[in-house]
Amino acid sequence: MSWETVIGLEIHAQLSTRSKIFSGSPTAYGSAPNSQASLVDLAYPGVLPVLNQEAVRMAVKFGLAVDATITARSVFARKNYFYPDLPKGYQISQYELPIVARGHMDIVLDDGSKKRIGITRAHLEEDAGKSLHEGLGKLTGIDLNRAGTPLIEIVSEPDMRSAKEAVAYLKKVHTLVRYLEICDGNMQEGSFRCDANVSVRRVGADKLGTRAEIKNINSFRFVEKAINYEVARQIDVLEGGGKVVQETRLYDPDKGETRSMRSKEEANDYRYFPDPDLLPVEVDAAFIASVRATLPELPDQKAARFVATLGLSEYDAGVLTSSKELGAYYEEVAKLLGSSKDVAKLAANWVAGSLAAALNEHNLEITESRIDARRLSGLLSRIVDNTISGKIAKDVFEAMWAEGKDADAIIESRGLKQITDTGAIEKAIDDVMAKNPGQLADYRSGKDKLFGFFVGQTMKATGGKANPAQLNELLKKKLAG
Amino acid sequence: MHTLTLAELARKLRAKEFSVTELTKSLLTRIEAAQPQLNAFITVMADSAMAQSVRAEAALKDGSAGPLTGLPLAHKDIFCTAGVRTSCGSHMLDNFVSPYDATVVDKLNAAGMVTLGKTNMDEFAMGSSNETSWYGPVRNPWDPKLVPGGSSGGSAAAVAARIAPIATATDTGGSIRQPASLCGVTGIKPTYGRVSRYGMIAFASSLDQGGLIAQSAEDAAMVLGAMSGFDPRDSTSVDTPVPNYVAELEKPLAGLKIGLIKEFFDKGLDAAVEKCIREALKEYEKLGATLVEVKLPALPLSVPTYYVVAPAECSSNLARFDGVRYGYRCQEPKDLMDLYKRSRGEGFGAEVKRRIMTGTYVLSAGYYDAYYLKAQRVRQLINQDFKKAFTEVDVLMGPTAPDVAFSIGAKASDPIQMYLNDIYTIGANLAGVPAMSIPCGFVRDLPVGLQICGPHFAEGKLLNVAHAFQKVTDWHRRIPAAFNKEVLS
């Protein structure tokens, strides 16, 4: 009995305009409840929406970045339903004519292969407010600060076949919206949200199975877990002879399971009709060209460039272009080192390795790094010119991070310069050989493993500063006798 | 003073024959005296009116006054007025004090006009008789047993009784023109997009338009310009210059081609009303106009089209009235659903609920295509009919309403009968064209209105054509006997 998983994702990304999509209220996060809700946001009698052009620009920017058709004439429609966090009793969205039509996003799978995920459409809409249930007894508090924040809803084709593919796609879209500077991608604050539509079917079947929609997943990790749980659940149901119910389910991160939403599901008849308070959005070739001119180098383009000009592997290029800032940091380091393929690889290892680890440990963004590109390149150039070994460099790195000094200053003050003087190394080797006659005899009689012992002892004797390559070479010679 | 038009009041004020405060006081007294009889007002703003009067007088004195400074008016209670109850004729908003001024209110305040109060209206502008108001029906000043028309019944009655010289009003399917016709006053519904809808509580967004009920075309011309114009807060307002309507009043009529809408002179039209209309049209021929019959074949579909589109939009527009943020909230709601059901159930009247249900139905899955979508398509046909007609004629004329004022209660139990009152007016809203009603005679001692429609943004032409008629007739100066005295008992 083999099953195929089919996944489609709906992503809601908050656009980082300064004011809301249909009113002039600020969109800043974290203010006191209802301090950023104007009469328009509160749906007072007589108020009217006015479109924020920047939201349109950002949506078009996204569309161009995913190679999508931009709809010349798109229409806002009212999605009607009752809920206290929806002041008008309808959400202004786009239905039949979204601003962005069919596009696509290429993702790289674990095995390195590429897959194209279709984007069905992306449209503009307004966000609802928030319902707060804690600390109010039997009451629910409604905070309308968020009501009216612009969203772009990005709908994928059901092209993903595993939770891993879904996460890869999600991460790629996340990276892209941050590159485009249209969304800050903050999943904790809710500016980047994901709903997953999950179904299963027999391998080879051409009809899609009944899908369940999972909501409330606010991290990449949870997306993967939620989808895997749901797939297993659905397979269980079907193998037990049951039917999958088309419903909305919530992911519970504490229990690691999805649950059917308790509430009596509102009839999903939203009675969409074009909003008579807003004109159709007409974008012409000139407008599109002006937006296209503001597109930055996109992640795929930057990664391809790193592969072509710096000789990085696709994997490394992918990691280093996961954010525009990281890509810029890396590129500067490589440039300062001369941009040859050798230094590019070295820089890649360090940026993706030690630097990434340090940033992670201290919960910092690349832009907040305590070692900037110039100082890191300073450290790496001392490896390149053999002043220090890679191993010593790690210690220098930590000292640079902690003390804020340049590599040279630390190498100098701690006397960490590599020993490359053949005579000095030979002397140290002679010393160690003399002090360890037993091991020497054993080695010469065949115990090759003891080579490591001599390496270690000699390194210790030189305070770790012997050039490892030279040490190895000279040690081999001397041990051979 | 009560027989003076707005234009005459303006001249006399500037000639210092009386002061602004004297004028305002006299109107406030008339309003109070007439209220038990007419019920034309929901809120009288005596204190603020006096304060505005004082400021207006100062402006008149120091030379900073404009042409409208010191002139009094009333606002239909659908326009939000800051710090003052704005009820829309509904229990739902009885406790609603608006925190802001509608653009129309703002503009007329800035022009120095003095607001006497908020006039009664059919609840949420839904009605043709002003019988659906939470505040009770308005009575026709010509006969208190009869309706004044609706939904702007309060504004029409107030002007007819001369307790306000002019009043703002709104028209979605005829709510300015039909009450103007039934009350013997002049009403104008401008082109859709001419007047800002910001602060004008929405009924049917693609049809609603703010306008005026006045004693004459000249009076309307004075105020319409100040009310009109592009508003960045209303995306449907049109950015096209506002002409000087007063300057266009005296343009000669010679060569005017008047189209008579064939479909309007049908069996639904009362015979005596038709005779009255045709007499009025003869006046226009005497003025040098020619009458031409035009056909607008899709026009008879106006009423069913309207009664799909308007309820659909209203069902969505009225969803915000849910007892959560402002307005009526039921006592001790048990849970969210209870809050919604009882607040809306108790806050809305029967006609409003009827239209919300109709609107919800025609938008619902499986019915959208058959009703709403189809109605919007028919609407385009009606629009095209008007456009084509205006290539053949300059203006269209016909009756405003099929009959004169009817008894209070007569049609209240038959909604369809009530809806048919709008049969001649609805087309203009569907096409967004400007239209007026001017008094043109009496049938059985009750006023009859002549409707005049023009192409988009032809308000100047309409006012000019209406003014020409009003220069050679005096129907517009007739005042109901009960109110034709300086002091009302």
Short mmCIF file of C-alpha atoms in Angstrom, two decimals, chain B residues 137-369:
data_model
loop_
_atom_site.label_atom_id
_atom_site.label_comp_id
_atom_site.label_asym_id
_atom_site.label_seq_id
_atom_site.Cartn_x
_atom_site.Cartn_y
_atom_site.Cartn_z
CA PRO B 137 -42.90 58.68 10.30
CA VAL B 138 -42.51 62.13 8.82
CA ARG B 139 -45.75 63.72 7.65
CA ASN B 140 -46.27 65.50 4.39
CA PRO B 141 -46.69 69.27 5.07
CA TRP B 142 -49.37 69.39 2.36
CA ASP B 143 -51.49 66.83 4.21
CA PRO B 144 -50.43 65.29 7.54
CA LYS B 145 -52.19 61.99 6.75
CA LEU B 146 -49.87 61.46 3.85
CA VAL B 147 -46.27 60.42 3.47
CA PRO B 148 -43.64 62.93 2.36
CA GLY B 149 -41.83 60.31 0.32
CA GLY B 150 -38.48 58.79 1.23
CA SER B 151 -35.92 58.11 2.19
CA SER B 152 -35.14 61.85 2.56
CA GLY B 153 -38.62 62.59 3.87
CA GLY B 154 -37.42 64.81 6.71
CA SER B 155 -35.33 67.03 4.42
CA ALA B 156 -38.16 67.35 1.90
CA ALA B 157 -40.80 68.11 4.53
CA ALA B 158 -38.53 70.64 6.25
CA VAL B 159 -37.94 72.58 3.06
CA ALA B 160 -41.56 72.33 1.94
CA ALA B 161 -42.73 73.68 5.29
CA ARG B 162 -40.05 76.33 5.12
CA ILE B 163 -38.63 75.38 8.50
CA ALA B 164 -35.23 75.01 6.82
CA PRO B 165 -34.44 76.91 3.63
CA ILE B 166 -32.39 74.07 2.18
CA ALA B 167 -31.29 70.60 3.26
CA THR B 168 -28.80 67.99 2.25
CA ALA B 169 -30.15 64.60 1.32
CA THR B 170 -29.07 61.39 -0.40
CA ASP B 171 -30.41 59.44 -3.33
CA THR B 172 -29.76 55.76 -3.98
CA GLY B 173 -32.91 54.86 -5.97
CA GLY B 174 -34.80 58.13 -5.88
CA SER B 175 -34.55 59.22 -2.26
CA ILE B 176 -34.02 62.87 -3.11
CA ARG B 177 -36.24 63.18 -6.16
CA GLN B 178 -39.29 61.22 -5.04
CA PRO B 179 -39.78 63.07 -1.73
CA ALA B 180 -39.05 66.35 -3.53
CA SER B 181 -41.84 65.45 -5.95
CA LEU B 182 -44.30 64.46 -3.21
CA CYS B 183 -43.55 67.60 -1.20
CA GLY B 184 -43.48 70.10 -4.04
CA VAL B 185 -39.84 71.11 -3.72
CA THR B 186 -36.71 70.96 -5.87
CA GLY B 187 -34.31 68.05 -5.49
CA ILE B 188 -31.05 67.26 -7.23
CA LYS B 189 -29.07 64.02 -7.27
CA PRO B 190 -25.67 64.77 -8.81
CA THR B 191 -23.59 62.47 -10.99
CA TYR B 192 -22.18 59.49 -9.09
CA GLY B 193 -18.75 60.59 -7.93
CA ARG B 194 -19.50 64.31 -7.96
CA VAL B 195 -20.05 64.57 -4.20
CA SER B 196 -17.86 62.75 -1.68
CA ARG B 197 -19.41 59.81 0.12
CA TYR B 198 -16.94 59.98 2.99
CA GLY B 199 -19.01 60.26 6.15
CA MET B 200 -22.25 59.54 4.31
CA ILE B 201 -23.37 56.30 5.91
CA ALA B 202 -23.39 53.72 3.16
CA PHE B 203 -26.47 51.90 1.98
CA ALA B 204 -25.57 50.81 -1.56
CA SER B 205 -22.08 52.05 -2.33
CA SER B 206 -22.29 52.03 -6.12
CA LEU B 207 -25.61 53.90 -6.12
CA ASP B 208 -25.55 56.32 -3.15
CA GLN B 209 -25.01 59.96 -3.94
CA GLY B 210 -25.32 63.06 -1.78
CA GLY B 211 -27.35 66.01 -3.03
CA LEU B 212 -29.78 68.70 -2.06
CA ILE B 213 -33.44 69.43 -1.48
CA ALA B 214 -34.09 73.13 -2.01
CA GLN B 215 -36.76 75.66 -2.77
CA SER B 216 -35.40 76.30 -6.24
CA ALA B 217 -32.76 75.40 -8.78
CA GLU B 218 -31.07 78.70 -8.02
CA ASP B 219 -30.80 77.79 -4.32
CA ALA B 220 -29.45 74.36 -5.17
CA ALA B 221 -26.92 75.87 -7.56
CA MET B 222 -25.62 78.09 -4.76
CA VAL B 223 -24.81 75.18 -2.47
CA LEU B 224 -24.05 72.31 -4.85
CA GLY B 225 -20.72 73.76 -5.90
CA ALA B 226 -19.56 74.02 -2.29
CA MET B 227 -20.56 70.40 -1.62
CA SER B 228 -18.95 68.94 -4.69
CA GLY B 229 -15.44 68.02 -5.65
CA PHE B 230 -12.81 65.34 -5.50
CA ASP B 231 -12.13 63.89 -2.07
CA PRO B 232 -8.99 61.79 -1.59
CA ARG B 233 -10.81 59.97 1.20
CA ASP B 234 -13.40 58.66 -1.27
CA SER B 235 -11.84 56.53 -3.99
CA THR B 236 -15.03 56.74 -6.04
CA SER B 237 -15.12 60.53 -6.11
CA VAL B 238 -14.12 61.92 -9.48
CA ASP B 239 -11.30 64.38 -9.96
CA THR B 240 -12.90 66.72 -12.42
CA PRO B 241 -13.31 70.48 -11.91
CA VAL B 242 -16.48 71.80 -10.28
CA PRO B 243 -18.13 74.39 -12.51
CA ASN B 244 -19.72 77.56 -11.18
CA TYR B 245 -23.31 76.35 -11.19
CA VAL B 246 -24.72 79.79 -10.37
CA ALA B 247 -22.96 81.30 -13.38
CA GLU B 248 -24.54 78.71 -15.66
CA LEU B 249 -28.11 79.36 -14.47
CA GLU B 250 -29.00 82.07 -16.95
CA LYS B 251 -27.68 80.43 -20.11
CA PRO B 252 -30.36 80.65 -22.80
CA LEU B 253 -32.35 77.51 -23.51
CA ALA B 254 -32.85 78.00 -27.23
CA GLY B 255 -32.46 74.82 -29.19
CA LEU B 256 -32.75 72.56 -26.16
CA LYS B 257 -33.66 69.05 -27.21
CA ILE B 258 -35.74 67.28 -24.58
CA GLY B 259 -36.15 63.53 -24.79
CA LEU B 260 -39.34 62.06 -23.41
CA ILE B 261 -38.69 58.59 -22.12
CA LYS B 262 -41.32 56.47 -23.86
CA GLU B 263 -41.09 53.75 -21.19
CA PHE B 264 -42.05 56.24 -18.48
CA PHE B 265 -45.39 57.18 -19.98
CA ASP B 266 -46.85 53.77 -19.35
CA LYS B 267 -49.93 52.33 -17.67
CA GLY B 268 -48.33 52.69 -14.25
CA LEU B 269 -48.48 56.47 -14.48
CA ASP B 270 -51.55 58.14 -12.97
CA ALA B 271 -53.53 59.84 -15.74
CA ALA B 272 -53.86 63.16 -13.94
CA VAL B 273 -50.14 63.18 -13.14
CA GLU B 274 -49.39 62.50 -16.80
CA LYS B 275 -51.57 65.43 -17.84
CA CYS B 276 -49.74 67.67 -15.36
CA ILE B 277 -46.37 66.59 -16.72
CA ARG B 278 -47.40 67.20 -20.32
CA GLU B 279 -48.62 70.70 -19.39
CA ALA B 280 -45.22 71.41 -17.88
CA LEU B 281 -43.52 70.17 -21.02
CA LYS B 282 -45.56 72.65 -23.04
CA GLU B 283 -43.89 75.40 -20.98
CA TYR B 284 -40.56 74.16 -22.23
CA GLU B 285 -41.77 74.25 -25.81
CA LYS B 286 -42.80 77.85 -25.24
CA LEU B 287 -39.24 78.52 -24.06
CA GLY B 288 -37.92 77.21 -27.36
CA ALA B 289 -37.23 73.59 -26.59
CA THR B 290 -38.19 70.70 -28.82
CA LEU B 291 -39.61 67.46 -27.51
CA VAL B 292 -38.44 64.17 -28.96
CA GLU B 293 -39.52 60.69 -28.00
CA VAL B 294 -36.63 58.45 -27.00
CA LYS B 295 -36.60 54.80 -26.16
CA LEU B 296 -34.58 53.33 -23.35
CA PRO B 297 -35.61 49.70 -23.81
CA ALA B 298 -33.70 48.30 -20.84
CA LEU B 299 -35.14 50.89 -18.47
CA PRO B 300 -38.19 48.84 -17.40
CA LEU B 301 -35.71 46.38 -15.90
CA SER B 302 -34.53 49.06 -13.48
CA VAL B 303 -36.55 48.02 -10.47
CA PRO B 304 -35.61 44.33 -10.43
CA THR B 305 -32.00 45.23 -11.23
CA TYR B 306 -31.88 47.71 -8.40
CA TYR B 307 -33.54 45.39 -5.95
CA VAL B 308 -30.78 42.86 -6.53
CA VAL B 309 -27.78 45.22 -6.55
CA ALA B 310 -28.78 47.56 -3.74
CA PRO B 311 -29.69 44.90 -1.17
CA ALA B 312 -26.54 42.96 -2.06
CA GLU B 313 -24.34 45.95 -1.32
CA CYS B 314 -26.34 46.90 1.74
CA SER B 315 -26.12 43.40 3.22
CA SER B 316 -22.35 43.84 3.21
CA ASN B 317 -22.30 47.53 4.22
CA LEU B 318 -24.50 46.87 7.24
CA ALA B 319 -22.43 43.96 8.51
CA ARG B 320 -20.35 46.38 10.59
CA PHE B 321 -23.37 47.05 12.81
CA ASP B 322 -22.76 44.16 15.16
CA GLY B 323 -22.92 45.60 18.67
CA VAL B 324 -19.15 45.28 19.14
CA ARG B 325 -17.58 48.71 18.68
CA TYR B 326 -20.40 51.29 18.69
CA GLY B 327 -24.14 51.51 18.24
CA TYR B 328 -26.80 49.37 19.78
CA ARG B 329 -25.75 46.36 21.84
CA CYS B 330 -28.26 43.96 23.34
CA GLN B 331 -28.41 43.52 27.10
CA GLU B 332 -26.28 40.79 28.69
CA PRO B 333 -25.27 38.79 25.64
CA LYS B 334 -24.60 35.14 26.48
CA ASP B 335 -21.97 34.59 23.84
CA LEU B 336 -20.79 35.96 20.51
CA MET B 337 -23.61 34.54 18.44
CA ASP B 338 -26.17 35.85 20.91
CA LEU B 339 -24.51 39.27 20.81
CA TYR B 340 -24.73 39.37 17.05
CA LYS B 341 -28.23 38.00 16.73
CA ARG B 342 -29.89 40.13 19.35
CA SER B 343 -27.98 43.34 18.69
CA ARG B 344 -28.83 43.15 15.01
CA GLY B 345 -32.27 41.68 15.52
CA GLU B 346 -33.24 44.36 17.99
CA GLY B 347 -31.30 47.18 16.38
CA PHE B 348 -32.61 46.89 12.83
CA GLY B 349 -36.17 47.46 11.58
CA ALA B 350 -38.14 45.14 9.33
CA GLU B 351 -37.36 46.73 5.97
CA VAL B 352 -33.63 46.80 6.69
CA LYS B 353 -33.70 43.15 7.68
CA ARG B 354 -35.69 42.30 4.59
CA ARG B 355 -33.07 43.91 2.35
CA ILE B 356 -30.14 42.38 4.21
CA MET B 357 -31.67 38.95 3.75
CA THR B 358 -32.42 39.59 0.08
CA GLY B 359 -28.89 40.85 -0.45
CA THR B 360 -27.32 37.91 1.34
CA TYR B 361 -29.38 35.56 -0.79
CA VAL B 362 -28.49 37.07 -4.16
CA LEU B 363 -24.77 36.96 -3.32
CA SER B 364 -24.78 33.44 -2.00
CA ALA B 365 -23.07 30.49 -3.61
CA GLY B 366 -25.14 29.15 -6.45
CA TYR B 367 -27.12 32.35 -6.83
CA TYR B 368 -24.44 34.97 -7.44
CA ASP B 369 -24.33 34.39 -11.20
#
